[in-house]
XYZ file of C-alpha atoms in Angstrom:
566
model
C -12.063 -45.114 38.409
C -11.573 -41.408 37.897
C -14.634 -39.568 36.661
C -14.253 -37.058 33.847
C -14.301 -33.467 34.931
C -15.681 -30.635 32.882
C -15.334 -26.896 33.320
C -18.241 -24.757 32.151
C -18.648 -21.016 32.100
C -21.821 -18.982 31.957
C -22.520 -16.113 29.644
C -22.840 -13.585 32.425
C -20.265 -11.074 31.239
C -17.385 -12.709 33.139
C -14.545 -14.791 31.743
C -13.853 -18.291 33.080
C -10.956 -18.906 35.340
C -7.758 -19.010 33.357
C -9.529 -17.560 30.311
C -9.447 -13.867 30.998
C -9.528 -11.496 28.089
C -6.076 -11.007 26.653
C -4.514 -7.638 27.278
C -3.526 -5.452 24.329
C -0.218 -6.451 22.806
C 1.864 -3.351 23.346
C 4.897 -5.000 21.759
C 3.175 -5.421 18.396
C 4.162 -2.887 15.727
C 1.756 -0.012 15.307
C -0.287 0.739 12.227
C 1.615 2.531 9.486
C 0.091 5.979 9.212
C 1.764 7.436 6.159
C -0.261 9.712 3.915
C -2.569 7.560 1.813
C -2.865 10.308 -0.800
C 0.903 10.662 -1.144
C 1.430 6.905 -1.238
C -1.244 6.478 -3.911
C 0.111 9.310 -6.074
C 3.707 8.115 -5.749
C 2.737 4.514 -6.515
C 0.802 5.504 -9.646
C 3.579 7.838 -10.804
C 6.165 5.116 -10.313
C 4.019 2.740 -12.335
C 3.633 5.330 -15.100
C 7.362 6.034 -15.055
C 8.135 2.334 -15.441
C 5.668 2.043 -18.318
C 7.085 5.130 -20.043
C 10.626 3.828 -19.617
C 9.613 0.479 -21.097
C 7.922 2.296 -23.991
C 10.994 4.452 -24.630
C 13.313 1.448 -24.611
C 11.007 -0.433 -26.966
C 10.749 2.505 -29.378
C 14.508 3.094 -29.290
C 15.327 -0.550 -29.929
C 12.773 -0.851 -32.721
C 13.750 2.398 -34.413
C 17.482 1.723 -34.045
C 17.065 -1.698 -35.585
C 15.064 -0.223 -38.437
C 17.569 2.554 -39.133
C 20.482 0.125 -39.127
C 18.539 -2.155 -41.452
C 18.049 0.756 -43.828
C 21.811 1.456 -43.835
C 22.495 -2.174 -44.644
C 19.809 -2.131 -47.364
C 21.452 0.918 -49.021
C 24.839 -0.792 -48.961
C 23.266 -3.946 -50.422
C 21.699 -1.910 -53.206
C 25.076 -0.285 -54.007
C 26.774 -3.685 -53.985
C 24.147 -5.190 -56.321
C 24.417 -2.225 -58.693
C 28.211 -2.451 -58.657
C 28.053 -6.205 -59.331
C 25.929 -5.524 -62.392
C 28.623 -3.162 -63.749
C 31.505 -5.570 -63.215
C 32.960 -6.470 -66.632
C 31.350 -3.481 -68.350
C 33.037 -0.716 -66.346
C 36.673 -0.467 -65.461
C 37.428 -1.391 -61.847
C 38.981 1.977 -61.005
C 36.035 3.820 -62.467
C 33.616 1.594 -60.590
C 35.483 2.223 -57.337
C 35.434 5.977 -58.020
C 31.707 5.938 -58.620
C 31.106 4.123 -55.327
C 33.475 6.325 -53.328
C 31.844 9.457 -54.739
C 28.870 8.663 -52.454
C 31.052 8.898 -49.362
C 31.715 5.172 -49.100
C 34.982 3.451 -48.312
C 35.430 0.999 -51.208
C 37.671 -2.020 -51.547
C 37.281 -4.126 -54.708
C 39.318 -7.311 -54.698
C 39.335 -9.477 -57.816
C 39.653 -13.235 -57.993
C 43.455 -12.976 -58.213
C 43.697 -11.038 -54.948
C 44.433 -7.639 -56.499
C 42.651 -4.841 -54.657
C 41.360 -1.443 -55.713
C 40.829 1.003 -52.845
C 38.883 4.220 -53.205
C 37.249 6.782 -51.003
C 37.967 7.497 -47.315
C 39.301 4.728 -45.176
C 37.165 3.304 -42.318
C 39.326 5.172 -39.790
C 38.684 8.428 -41.640
C 34.961 7.687 -41.553
C 35.204 7.214 -37.797
C 36.902 10.596 -37.451
C 34.228 12.492 -39.335
C 32.049 12.587 -42.463
C 33.882 12.655 -45.841
C 34.154 15.885 -47.770
C 32.347 15.483 -51.077
C 32.750 19.057 -52.258
C 36.286 18.777 -53.570
C 37.315 16.748 -56.618
C 36.759 13.025 -56.483
C 36.388 10.958 -59.576
C 33.037 10.293 -61.049
C 30.944 12.909 -59.209
C 27.416 13.252 -60.416
C 27.243 10.834 -63.327
C 28.692 7.807 -61.596
C 26.597 8.357 -58.487
C 23.398 8.561 -60.435
C 24.417 5.598 -62.484
C 24.701 3.454 -59.338
C 21.485 4.788 -57.919
C 19.462 4.253 -61.057
C 20.557 0.694 -61.610
C 22.298 -1.101 -64.424
C 20.451 0.677 -67.180
C 21.513 4.170 -66.141
C 25.148 3.807 -65.169
C 26.389 6.712 -67.312
C 25.975 8.760 -70.464
C 28.745 7.070 -72.459
C 27.416 5.412 -75.644
C 29.631 2.445 -75.112
C 28.347 1.992 -71.562
C 24.814 2.392 -72.804
C 25.403 -0.330 -75.372
C 26.942 -2.614 -72.782
C 24.227 -2.152 -70.168
C 21.688 -3.329 -72.627
C 22.998 -6.779 -72.030
C 22.187 -6.694 -68.323
C 18.552 -5.964 -68.751
C 15.743 -7.814 -70.404
C 15.383 -7.976 -74.185
C 11.876 -6.476 -74.296
C 13.319 -3.065 -75.333
C 15.435 -4.471 -78.238
C 14.291 -3.752 -81.804
C 16.851 -5.773 -83.768
C 17.835 -9.386 -84.002
C 21.483 -8.688 -83.290
C 20.873 -6.642 -80.212
C 18.465 -9.306 -78.939
C 21.110 -11.955 -79.315
C 23.685 -9.805 -77.584
C 21.254 -9.199 -74.755
C 20.651 -12.886 -74.302
C 24.303 -13.753 -74.347
C 25.218 -11.002 -71.880
C 22.426 -11.933 -69.509
C 23.816 -15.389 -69.108
C 27.235 -13.941 -68.161
C 25.941 -11.281 -65.644
C 27.809 -11.021 -62.324
C 25.648 -11.248 -59.191
C 26.115 -11.108 -55.423
C 26.277 -14.625 -54.061
C 26.702 -13.844 -50.340
C 27.015 -10.885 -47.990
C 28.415 -10.316 -44.535
C 27.600 -7.279 -42.364
C 29.875 -5.917 -39.663
C 28.789 -2.812 -37.767
C 29.427 -0.801 -34.625
C 28.247 2.547 -33.284
C 30.242 4.536 -35.907
C 30.554 2.586 -39.181
C 28.801 -0.247 -40.986
C 30.687 -2.556 -43.348
C 29.167 -4.856 -46.009
C 31.364 -7.519 -47.557
C 29.744 -8.921 -50.735
C 31.044 -12.034 -52.503
C 30.388 -11.890 -56.262
C 29.747 -14.787 -58.621
C 32.984 -14.145 -60.530
C 35.101 -14.650 -57.403
C 35.705 -10.972 -56.694
C 34.780 -9.192 -53.453
C 33.350 -5.723 -52.897
C 33.741 -4.233 -49.400
C 31.677 -1.124 -48.750
C 31.948 0.861 -45.502
C 29.710 3.816 -44.610
C 29.359 6.207 -41.700
C 26.451 5.080 -39.419
C 26.863 7.602 -36.615
C 23.712 9.333 -37.806
C 21.752 6.375 -36.445
C 23.138 6.898 -32.956
C 22.615 10.653 -33.171
C 18.985 10.112 -34.191
C 18.482 7.716 -31.294
C 20.058 10.174 -28.834
C 17.749 12.932 -30.057
C 14.796 10.570 -29.733
C 15.891 9.625 -26.211
C 15.974 13.263 -25.089
C 12.599 13.927 -26.698
C 11.128 10.923 -24.853
C 12.677 12.044 -21.553
C 11.299 15.549 -21.900
C 7.856 14.359 -22.963
C 7.753 11.787 -20.167
C 8.726 14.388 -17.556
C 5.996 16.738 -18.759
C 3.492 13.880 -18.821
C 4.419 12.760 -15.293
C 4.101 16.320 -13.986
C 0.634 16.676 -15.485
C -0.285 13.204 -14.207
C 0.902 14.073 -10.681
C -1.299 17.169 -10.572
C -4.288 15.259 -11.929
C -3.731 12.330 -9.560
C -3.519 14.629 -6.544
C -6.910 16.110 -7.399
C -8.512 12.784 -8.223
C -7.178 11.014 -5.123
C -8.306 13.866 -2.900
C -11.827 13.584 -4.291
C -11.742 9.786 -4.058
C -10.623 9.745 -0.411
C -13.135 12.347 0.711
C -15.324 9.631 2.350
C -12.403 8.866 4.666
C -12.441 12.474 5.813
C -16.122 12.080 6.580
C -15.406 8.892 8.541
C -12.783 10.772 10.515
C -15.265 13.528 11.299
C -17.895 11.017 12.436
C -15.378 9.193 14.632
C -14.301 12.433 16.292
C -17.882 13.511 16.895
C -18.622 10.129 18.470
C -15.539 10.450 20.648
C -16.882 13.816 21.857
C -20.177 12.263 22.977
C -22.405 11.999 19.895
C -22.871 8.235 20.204
C -25.772 8.016 17.763
C -23.948 9.133 14.613
C -23.402 6.580 11.872
C -22.058 6.612 8.307
C -24.865 4.581 6.666
C -23.219 4.151 3.224
C -25.379 4.300 0.112
C -23.590 1.271 -1.386
C -22.306 -1.640 0.663
C -20.543 -3.587 -2.101
C -17.682 -1.123 -2.702
C -14.418 -0.857 -0.773
C -15.417 2.347 1.030
C -18.914 0.933 1.550
C -17.566 -2.210 3.231
C -15.301 -0.129 5.450
C -18.232 2.124 6.381
C -20.431 -0.880 7.184
C -17.693 -2.378 9.365
C -17.253 1.015 11.031
C -20.972 1.247 11.829
C -21.018 -2.341 13.112
C -18.018 -1.595 15.299
C -19.754 1.483 16.697
C -22.892 -0.551 17.395
C -20.803 -3.166 19.170
C -18.906 -0.564 21.185
C -22.124 1.194 22.125
C -23.710 -2.117 23.103
C -20.632 -3.131 25.096
C -20.662 0.225 26.852
C -24.318 -0.186 27.671
C -23.730 -3.755 28.886
C -20.782 -2.618 31.008
C -22.878 0.119 32.597
C -25.703 -2.336 33.235
C -23.257 -4.855 34.689
C -21.759 -2.191 36.910
C -25.235 -1.215 38.080
C -26.080 -4.857 38.805
C -22.818 -5.385 40.678
C -23.426 -2.340 42.806
C -26.992 -3.457 43.496
C -25.760 -6.953 44.290
C -23.147 -5.674 46.711
C -25.693 -3.411 48.347
C -28.299 -6.179 48.623
C -25.704 -8.666 49.871
C -24.589 -6.226 52.551
C -28.226 -5.661 53.504
C -28.892 -9.422 53.640
C -25.812 -10.016 55.761
C -26.565 -7.093 58.055
C -29.787 -8.691 59.308
C -28.282 -11.952 60.644
C -25.176 -10.176 61.854
C -27.290 -7.644 63.718
C -29.356 -10.466 65.248
C -26.247 -12.346 66.331
C -24.729 -9.182 67.755
C -27.857 -8.318 69.749
C -28.264 -11.868 71.080
C -24.581 -12.134 71.970
C -24.659 -8.745 73.699
C -27.679 -9.828 75.722
C -25.950 -13.079 76.659
C -22.930 -11.190 77.882
C -24.669 -8.333 79.696
C -27.855 -9.983 81.069
C -27.641 -12.767 83.629
C -31.130 -14.118 82.622
C -32.457 -17.531 83.283
C -31.183 -20.728 81.780
C -34.112 -20.907 79.371
C -33.542 -17.340 78.177
C -29.825 -17.928 77.671
C -30.568 -21.112 75.733
C -33.083 -19.261 73.557
C -30.573 -16.492 72.877
C -27.839 -19.006 72.083
C -30.178 -20.840 69.697
C -30.956 -17.528 67.987
C -27.252 -16.812 67.583
C -26.689 -20.233 66.020
C -29.685 -19.827 63.675
C -28.570 -16.406 62.491
C -24.998 -17.637 62.069
C -26.252 -20.487 59.909
C -28.299 -18.037 57.865
C -25.285 -15.771 57.324
C -23.075 -18.748 56.532
C -25.609 -20.052 54.017
C -25.801 -16.651 52.355
C -22.003 -16.407 52.149
C -21.792 -19.940 50.736
C -24.387 -19.061 48.092
C -22.506 -15.917 47.142
C -19.244 -17.850 46.844
C -20.967 -20.534 44.768
C -22.447 -17.845 42.515
C -18.959 -16.411 42.004
C -17.581 -19.872 41.172
C -20.362 -20.432 38.663
C -19.525 -17.110 37.008
C -15.863 -18.063 36.742
C -16.548 -21.585 35.470
C -17.345 -24.272 37.976
C -15.842 -27.757 37.673
C -18.311 -30.630 37.418
C -17.887 -34.357 38.070
C -19.797 -35.489 34.986
C -20.943 -39.097 34.834
C -24.045 -41.040 33.699
C -26.779 -40.490 36.282
C -30.197 -42.179 36.579
C -32.270 -39.034 36.915
C -35.411 -40.825 38.093
C -33.662 -42.503 41.015
C -31.905 -39.247 41.900
C -35.227 -37.351 41.942
C -36.818 -39.961 44.234
C -33.929 -39.633 46.660
C -34.188 -35.831 46.584
C -37.939 -35.953 47.240
C -37.462 -38.251 50.225
C -34.953 -35.858 51.752
C -37.283 -32.916 51.158
C -40.148 -34.781 52.822
C -38.021 -35.222 55.920
C -37.224 -31.490 55.944
C -40.730 -30.316 55.060
C -43.271 -32.871 56.282
C -46.207 -30.511 55.714
C -45.387 -30.036 52.013
C -47.328 -32.259 49.542
C -44.617 -33.611 47.208
C -45.553 -35.686 44.154
C -43.330 -37.248 41.484
C -44.244 -38.413 37.966
C -41.611 -40.677 36.393
C -41.452 -42.745 33.189
C -40.995 -46.493 33.270
C -37.372 -47.487 33.070
C -34.200 -45.564 33.839
C -33.517 -42.131 32.340
C -29.773 -41.600 32.121
C -28.253 -38.139 31.770
C -24.657 -36.902 31.649
C -24.451 -34.754 34.762
C -22.930 -34.159 38.176
C -25.291 -35.992 40.550
C -24.577 -33.684 43.493
C -25.168 -30.493 41.467
C -28.370 -31.886 39.918
C -29.663 -32.637 43.413
C -28.757 -29.086 44.415
C -30.755 -27.688 41.451
C -33.801 -29.807 42.312
C -33.477 -28.868 45.992
C -33.383 -25.152 45.149
C -36.498 -25.497 42.970
C -38.342 -27.354 45.714
C -37.267 -24.754 48.304
C -38.509 -21.997 45.997
C -41.865 -23.788 45.572
C -42.129 -24.336 49.328
C -41.612 -20.620 50.015
C -44.165 -19.717 47.338
C -46.809 -22.008 48.887
C -46.033 -21.197 52.502
C -44.614 -24.665 53.147
C -48.035 -26.393 53.018
C -48.924 -26.463 49.321
C -48.652 -29.077 46.597
C -45.439 -29.420 44.578
C -45.218 -31.772 41.567
C -42.004 -32.992 39.951
C -42.435 -34.310 36.403
C -39.676 -36.106 34.450
C -40.168 -35.757 30.688
C -38.019 -38.137 28.574
C -39.900 -37.794 25.275
C -36.965 -36.243 23.402
C -33.948 -38.229 22.249
C -31.235 -35.643 22.957
C -32.357 -34.184 26.288
C -34.628 -34.758 29.244
C -36.647 -32.200 31.179
C -37.611 -31.915 34.835
C -40.686 -29.772 35.479
C -41.330 -28.458 38.995
C -44.755 -26.869 39.505
C -46.612 -25.605 42.566
C -50.071 -24.282 43.435
C -48.842 -20.953 44.728
C -49.606 -17.486 43.362
C -47.307 -18.014 40.355
C -44.864 -15.664 38.636
C -46.132 -12.713 36.546
C -45.168 -12.674 32.865
C -42.961 -9.617 33.325
C -40.994 -11.297 36.139
C -40.351 -14.738 34.625
C -36.847 -13.712 33.582
C -36.208 -11.292 36.435
C -36.581 -14.044 39.051
C -33.212 -15.393 37.861
C -31.449 -12.152 38.772
C -29.425 -12.183 41.940
C -31.008 -11.202 45.250
C -34.419 -10.713 43.608
C -37.497 -11.740 45.630
C -41.064 -11.202 44.495
C -43.184 -9.710 47.258
C -46.243 -11.766 46.312
C -44.456 -15.103 46.204
C -41.613 -14.778 48.707
C -41.219 -14.207 52.379
C -38.357 -12.240 53.781
C -38.259 -13.937 57.152
C -37.713 -17.560 56.108
C -34.054 -17.289 55.169
C -34.426 -16.896 51.395
C -31.940 -14.390 49.982
C -32.841 -14.550 46.252
C -29.814 -16.588 45.144
C -31.377 -20.032 44.791
C -32.787 -19.596 41.283
C -29.696 -17.806 39.865
C -27.498 -20.605 41.242
C -29.815 -23.263 39.841
C -29.787 -21.697 36.371
C -26.000 -21.307 36.489
C -25.528 -24.976 37.377
C -27.987 -26.045 34.649
C -26.145 -24.075 31.988
C -22.833 -25.422 33.265
C -24.205 -28.894 32.411
C -25.072 -27.778 28.898
C -28.780 -27.429 29.692
C -30.961 -24.579 30.905
C -33.551 -23.522 33.461
C -36.533 -21.376 32.521
C -39.814 -20.266 34.049
C -42.744 -21.342 31.869
C -46.359 -20.159 31.763
C -48.642 -22.250 33.988
C -51.168 -24.683 32.592
C -54.866 -24.033 32.207
C -56.538 -23.801 35.613
C -53.182 -23.960 37.431
C -51.957 -20.485 38.400
C -48.794 -21.660 40.121
C -45.218 -21.334 38.909
C -43.684 -23.884 36.507
C -39.916 -24.262 36.158
C -38.382 -26.446 33.409
C -34.884 -27.898 33.857
C -33.322 -29.458 30.733
C -30.253 -31.720 30.792
C -28.396 -33.538 27.969
C -28.874 -37.287 27.639
C -25.786 -39.422 28.216
C -24.267 -40.565 24.893
C -23.847 -44.146 26.142
C -27.550 -44.326 27.011
C -28.584 -43.000 23.612
C -26.273 -45.452 21.868
C -27.529 -48.393 23.939
C -31.160 -47.493 23.261
C -30.520 -47.213 19.515
C -28.770 -50.604 19.427
C -31.621 -52.213 21.356
C -34.219 -50.735 19.000
C -32.271 -51.902 15.969
C -31.966 -55.408 17.376
C -35.717 -55.528 18.016
C -36.423 -54.324 14.479
C -38.794 -51.603 15.662
C -38.482 -48.065 17.024
C -38.204 -47.650 20.781
C -41.609 -46.691 22.218
C -42.003 -43.565 24.294
C -41.626 -44.328 28.011
C -44.909 -44.745 29.850
C -45.600 -42.513 32.831
C -46.390 -43.719 36.300
C -47.195 -41.822 39.470
C -45.407 -42.597 42.698
C -47.183 -42.936 45.981
C -48.235 -39.600 47.420
């Protein structure tokens, strides 16, 4: 059965294998860098121009419709006045009165006979009619049509007749009242009208109640001329308004975008070395304020990244230097022993001693190289064979192996009753425990007491505590001991093969499992070092424990502790 494999990467400033930071996309289009002031001014002016154009069109359409309606209303008034005079005024005289106002008149009676007066529609299209020469019915007829049925002329007969078209409230005699009533019942009215118009003339065809038809045509070019004049006035006023608006917008936008100029100045000063400058906006809820806050956060991140890069570079250089120094010692020992073997005949015992020294130093150099390679793999993201592991049984096996290697070291193990299953790589967990025991052995000189404690009190993780009775780790060095090639003078020995990579490797492997490794303060009366390794509990074990507790109807009790044989 194939075990699941998991790749984990540490947060040590390096990217995992196959997950390197993506390079800048040089093929992507660049940022558009047109003038923001010009774009803003042009956009606002275009918007104003569109609004002014819409206003001009609306005004022109409304005014044109109103002017044309007034022309039609005047023609309707003339037609109604003419209808009131039908039967009381001769048809030719009525036509002359209408044509005297510059109208083209066609009166067609019920029999189809037509009376035509005034200019023809074609003449109206060619130009306005001349009213200064001749023309029947000038003055009196015109005023008679304008003033209505009661004022159609000065003729006594017409005055007598028009009394019949009005109301009888002004009558003083019985006879005239009767005549008025009889005439009112026979008055001619407009029953329907039809309007035909174009850009030059407007024609009103009115159907009268007696079957006759009055067709009136007037010149309506004045409406178009008025609209043209209005259009030019609107164009001129809009141009002047847009010019004034452009000047005002340029000033306003320049003042509005002044914070961007300040941001540019700050960015340039930072680029020239003034790393501490910031914008610090007074308000963070505005557009410029949010941009300024993001700008300051970006600068903080860049400054922090620069600082981290410099620190990482310093650590890498120190690591390379320390690694070269650590490798130089075994290499120098091997070189000296090999040179002595080659150049000095010596006795058999001396040659065997020198050969043993060469082998020991070679093993030391090989172990250091292996640790450095493992550290590099952990940085890049080491692959783990993750499977459920009984941590208690694994710790007992590790302790037995350590007892064979270090018989003078007092190793003790405290385990809970029952198995403690974790999701881990058994080989890497053994390596972590072995490194912690090696570290404790060096701290105690190989003859002290080392206790391994398995804590399974939490439901989501278990902890392995490794403590010793050595000199301990100072508070200021509890995090520094996990740096590479770091050895504390009070707790380490330089001649026992330790290179300062065991704890960094152990922490890297712990974090690759999803756990951690920390150095804790010692207990009361115990000055030695205490290291806590945490590992996640296997999901299957947690699920099985929950099902068992539910079946029993009671919560699972905390595991009891027992001490193994010393």
